[in-house]
Backbone as a ProteinNet text record, in pm:
[ID]
protein_1_A
[PRIMARY]
XXXXXXXXXXXXXXXXXXXXXXXXXXXXXXXXXXXXXXXXXXXXXXXXXXXXXXXXXXXXXXXXXXXXXXXXXXXXXXXXXXXXXXXXXXXXXXXXXXXXXXXXXXXXXXXXXX
[TERTIARY]
83.9	0	88.3	51.1	121.7	98.1	203.6	181.8	135.4	103.2	57	-93.5	-146.4	-287.1	-345.6	-478.6	-548.2	-676.9	-703	-825.2	-935	-1021.6	-1119.8	-1226	-1263	-1364.9	-1315.5	-1189.3	-1131.4	-1122.5	-1075.9	-1066.1	-1204.9	-1305.3	-1442	-1493.6	-1473	-1515.7	-1450.2	-1320	-1244.7	-1299.2	-1319.3	-1364.9	-1507.4	-1594.4	-1730.8	-1733.9	-1649	-1641.1	-1589.9	-1486.5	-1431.6	-1533	-1604.2	-1703.4	-1816.3	-1856.6	-1964.1	-1924.1	-1795	-1744.4	-1712.4	-1704.1	-1656.4	-1768.8	-1741.3	-1840.8	-1874.3	-1779.1	-1803.7	-1878.1	-1895.9	-1966.2	-1894.2	-1761.3	-1682.2	-1540.6	-1471.3	-1331.7	-1264.6	-1138.9	-1068.5	-934.5	-889.8	-760.2	-698.9	-580.6	-508.5	-462.5	-466.7	-420.8	-292.5	-183.9	-53.5	-27.4	-45.2	-16.6	115.1	195.9	328	318	221.9	199.6	224.1	298.9	339	228.4	137.3	40.1	-102.8	-130.8	-265.6	-272.2	-373.9	-401.2	-527.4	-517.6	-630.5	-662.3	-788.9	-833.2	-964.6	-974.6	-1100.4	-1165.6	-1296	-1370.3	-1492.2	-1505	-1621.1	-1714.6	-1843.5	-1944.9	-2046.4	-2081	-2201.4	-2319.6	-2439.4	-2555.6	-2569.7	-2588.1	-2599.9	-2466.9	-2355.6	-2224.5	-2205.9	-2120.2	-2104.6	-1966.4	-1935.4	-1827	-1899.1	-1893.6	-1966	-1912.6	-1982.5	-1943.1	-1794.7	-1728.2	-1586.6	-1559.3	-1449.6	-1412.6	-1331.8	-1355.1	-1281.5	-1133.4	-1042.8	-900.4	-838.3	-915.9	-865.4	-948.2	-892.8	-962.2	-980	-1103.5	-1127.6	-1250.8	-1251.7	-1367	-1384.3	-1505.5	-1527.3	-1595.3	-1568.6	-1633.7	-1698.6	-1825.6	-1893.1	-1863.4	-1788.9	-1750.3	-1862.1	-1927.7	-2035.7	-2135.8	-2264	-2367.2	-2418.1	-2465	-2525.1	-2503.8	-2457.1	-2429.6	-2505.5	-2516.8	-2572.2	-2460.1	-2435	-2333.9	-2408.2	-2378.2	-2453	-2357.5	-2394.2	-2321	-2422.8	-2381.9	-2468.1	-2590.4	-2584.4	-2693.7	-2773.3	-2723	-2795.5	-2751.1	-2831.7	-2797.5	-2821.1	-2725.4	-2745.2	-2714.5	-2792.4	-2766.5	-2679.4	-2572.7	-2474.7	-2466.7	-2491.2	-2494.9	-2369.6	-2366.6	-2254.9	-2217.1	-2086.1	-2035.2	-2036.5	-2072.4	-2082.4	-1964.8	-1917.5	-1810.3	-1873.4	-1835.3	-1893.1	-1784.2	-1798.2	-1707.5	-1742.9	-1640.7	-1662.5	-1686.1	-1794.1	-1819.8	-1704.8	-1675.3	-1572	-1632.1	-1591.4	-1645.3	-1688.8	-1771.7	-1817.5	-1917.2	-1898.3	-1986.5	-1982.9	-2073.9	-2077.5	-2116.3	-2088.6	-2123.1	-2196.6	-2310.3	-2386.6	-2415.4	-2392.4	-2419.4	-2567.1	-2635	-2776.2	-2793.5	-2684.8	-2676.7	-2528.7	-2491.3	-2347.9	-2279.7	-2174.5	-2115.5	-1964.6	-1899.9	-1756.4	-1733.9	-1655.6	-1618.6	-1466.4	-1420.4	-1278.6	-1270.3	-1196.3	-1177.3	-1040.9	-1036.7	-911	-897.6	-787.4	-762.9	-624.9	-610.6	-483.2	-412.9	-288.6	-203.1	-128.3	-165.5	-98.6	30.9	136	263.5	247.6	323	322.7	379.9	318.6	366.9	450.1	558.4	645.3	576.4
-118	0	124.1	220.5	347.9	426	469.2	540.5	685	725.2	861.3	863.7	759.8	760.1	620	613.6	485.7	493.6	394.1	385.2	326.9	410.9	367.3	274.5	292.1	204.5	60.4	41	-93.4	-153.3	-75	-121.6	-155.6	-75	-100.7	-234.3	-262.1	-390.5	-507.3	-495.8	-600.4	-622.7	-514	-526.6	-578.4	-539.8	-591.4	-741.4	-788.8	-933	-1007.1	-953.1	-1015.7	-1014	-903.5	-892.7	-993.3	-1015.1	-1110.4	-1252.5	-1283.6	-1416.7	-1430.5	-1319.1	-1319.1	-1350	-1435	-1458.6	-1330	-1237.3	-1109.3	-1009.2	-1043.6	-959	-826.3	-827.1	-707.6	-749.5	-657.7	-677.5	-541.4	-537.1	-409.1	-415	-299.1	-286.5	-153.5	-158.4	-34.3	24.1	155.2	224.8	297.5	257.3	317.4	430.3	552.3	669.2	734.5	659	705.4	837	841.5	959.7	920.7	1000.1	963.1	973.6	1069.9	1091	1054.1	1031.1	990.4	838.9	778.8	636.8	627.8	562	551	402.6	367.4	229.2	227	138.3	116.5	-8.1	-0.9	-113.7	-139.8	-263.6	-305.6	-386.4	-367.2	-437.6	-503.1	-627.3	-684.6	-620.7	-626	-569.1	-629.9	-545.4	-591.2	-605.4	-595.5	-600.9	-480.1	-495.4	-383.7	-379.9	-263.5	-246.4	-226.6	-324.9	-310.4	-193	-160.1	-46.1	-52.4	61.9	75.3	222.6	250.3	388.5	448.2	574.5	647.5	654.3	619.1	623.1	762.2	863	999.5	1074	1179.2	1255.9	1169	1162.1	1075.7	1120.8	1088.3	1109.3	984	965.5	859.2	916.2	854	888.7	762.5	772.5	658.7	662.2	562.4	552.1	486.5	389.6	317.2	272.8	281.3	230.4	331.4	277.9	360.6	290.1	366.1	310.7	390.1	330.9	402.1	417.6	540.8	574.8	609.7	535.4	550	577.5	675.1	697.4	701.2	744.7	740.3	830.2	931.6	1028.9	1029.9	963.9	972	862.8	846.8	762.8	846.3	842.7	913.1	815.9	825.6	748.5	832.8	771.6	842.3	770.7	843.6	784.1	809.2	744.1	751.1	895.5	921.2	1054	1149.9	1101.7	1188.5	1166.3	1274.9	1274.4	1302.7	1224	1242.8	1239.1	1322.7	1321	1201	1129.9	1017.8	1075.7	1034.7	1086.9	1054.6	1148.5	1127.1	1043.8	919.3	828.8	699.1	626.2	495.6	514.5	438.6	447.1	314	299.9	180.1	219.8	127.5	147.1	21.9	39.2	-72	-42.3	-141.1	-125.1	-149.8	-52.4	-64.8	-133	-139.6	-209.1	-237.8	-315.9	-336	-198.5	-178.9	-45.4	-52.8	57.1	72.8	211.6	216.5	344.3	356.6	480	508.1	585.4	529.2	588.7	655.6	783.2	856.8	905.9	865.5	903.1	965.9	1055.5	1121.1	1049.1	1010.4	953.7	1068.9	1099.1	1207.1	1156.2	1238.3	1194	1169.3	1072.5	1044.8	1165.9	1195.5	1309.3	1255.7	1327.1	1281.2	1286.1
0	0	0	-77.6	-85.8	42.9	114.7	240.3	222.3	101.4	76	47.6	-15.1	-54.4	-44.2	-27.1	-15.9	-95.9	-177.8	-256.9	-167	-112.6	-14.9	-73.6	-198.6	-258.1	-265.5	-301.2	-308.4	-168.6	-72.3	64.9	119.9	89.3	136.1	82.6	-44.8	-102.6	-29.4	-3.6	65.6	206.5	282	420.1	430.1	338.3	340.9	315.3	224.1	197.6	320.6	385.9	506.4	621.4	638.7	746.1	726.7	602.6	574	613	609.8	644.4	793	865	1003.7	1103.1	1203.4	1308.7	1386.9	1394.7	1463.6	1375.7	1248.3	1151	1127.5	1146.3	1118.2	1079.5	1013	974.6	975.1	1020.1	1031.2	959.7	915.2	848.6	888.2	949.9	976.7	844.5	835.5	715.6	751.9	689.6	717.9	619.7	666.6	583.8	624.9	699	741.4	818.3	911.5	993.5	1138.2	1211.5	1346.3	1450.6	1437.8	1544.8	1509.1	1381.7	1343.8	1329.6	1392.7	1374.7	1290.8	1176.6	1085.6	1067.2	1090	1076.5	1000.9	901.9	830.9	889.7	911.2	966.8	879.1	835	757.9	845.3	826.5	905.3	812.7	841.6	783	855.9	797.4	864.4	1003.9	1103.9	1241.2	1313.6	1240.7	1304.6	1394.5	1494.3	1587.7	1650.8	1702	1798.3	1930.3	2019.4	2145.4	2226.8	2331.7	2413.8	2449.3	2431.3	2464.6	2490.4	2557.9	2591.8	2478.1	2453.6	2351.2	2388.5	2295.6	2327.5	2319.9	2294.6	2280.6	2177.6	2122.7	2019.7	1895.8	1843.2	1727.3	1649.7	1521.4	1434.6	1349.4	1298.9	1202	1079.7	966.8	841.1	787.9	750.5	689.6	539.8	494.9	353.8	273.5	336.2	270.7	376.6	345.4	434.6	534.9	649.7	754.4	888	987.1	1119.8	1225.7	1343.6	1458.9	1560.5	1600	1699.7	1828.4	1935.9	2060.8	2175.5	2260.6	2385.1	2499.3	2615.3	2733	2721.2	2635.4	2630.9	2501.4	2395.4	2267.5	2171	2067.8	1952.6	1828.5	1736.4	1609.8	1496.3	1389.2	1268.7	1178.1	1127.7	1045.3	911.3	803.5	670.2	588.8	476.1	382.5	351.1	354.7	323.2	440.5	559.4	676.2	770.7	827.6	926.2	1061.8	1164.7	1298	1403.9	1505	1619.1	1705.4	1750.8	1841.5	1981.3	2047.5	2181.9	2276.5	2365.7	2465.1	2577.9	2588.4	2689.2	2625.3	2696.9	2649.1	2534.9	2428	2311.6	2237.7	2140.9	2057.5	1915.6	1821.9	1681.7	1635.2	1567	1511.5	1364.8	1278.4	1135.7	1108.1	1052	1016.6	881.7	806.6	677.9	655.8	554.7	531.9	520.6	600.5	613.8	630.3	591.8	613.2	669.8	779.6	838.3	839.1	839.5	861.2	991.5	1085.2	1216.5	1218.6	1256.9	1268.8	1412.5	1476.7	1616	1627.3	1721.9	1746.9	1859.4	1835.9	1941.1	2006	2128.2	2199.8	2259.9	2259	2316.4	2466.5	2517.3	2660.7	2733.7	2846.5	2926.7	3041.5	3075	3184.9	3319.3
[MASK]
++++++++++++++++++++++++++++++++++++++++++++++++++++++++++++++++++++++++++++++++++++++++++++++++++++++++++++++++++

């Protein structure tokens, strides 16, 4: 993979096929863009696939590349569709695929403090 650019449509097709075969109904692929502080991961979901409740690892956003997901935290649930960018809630949250979907998660790795 070229560390400068990534063809998201090709990656989405690959992840959707893998998610359909997975007992967890999801498949993930780290995207190496040769960046020191950004962590980028693409996740494909079969319909009904999910990331169960987990704590936010820091500042993060997700973009729905294909499909539609539900992003839920302690106070709300929002449906996020294809082509939409959403801030990841700070705290415990979950993601559920309302249809076969692919998201790109971008998180900032903050340097360790002394």
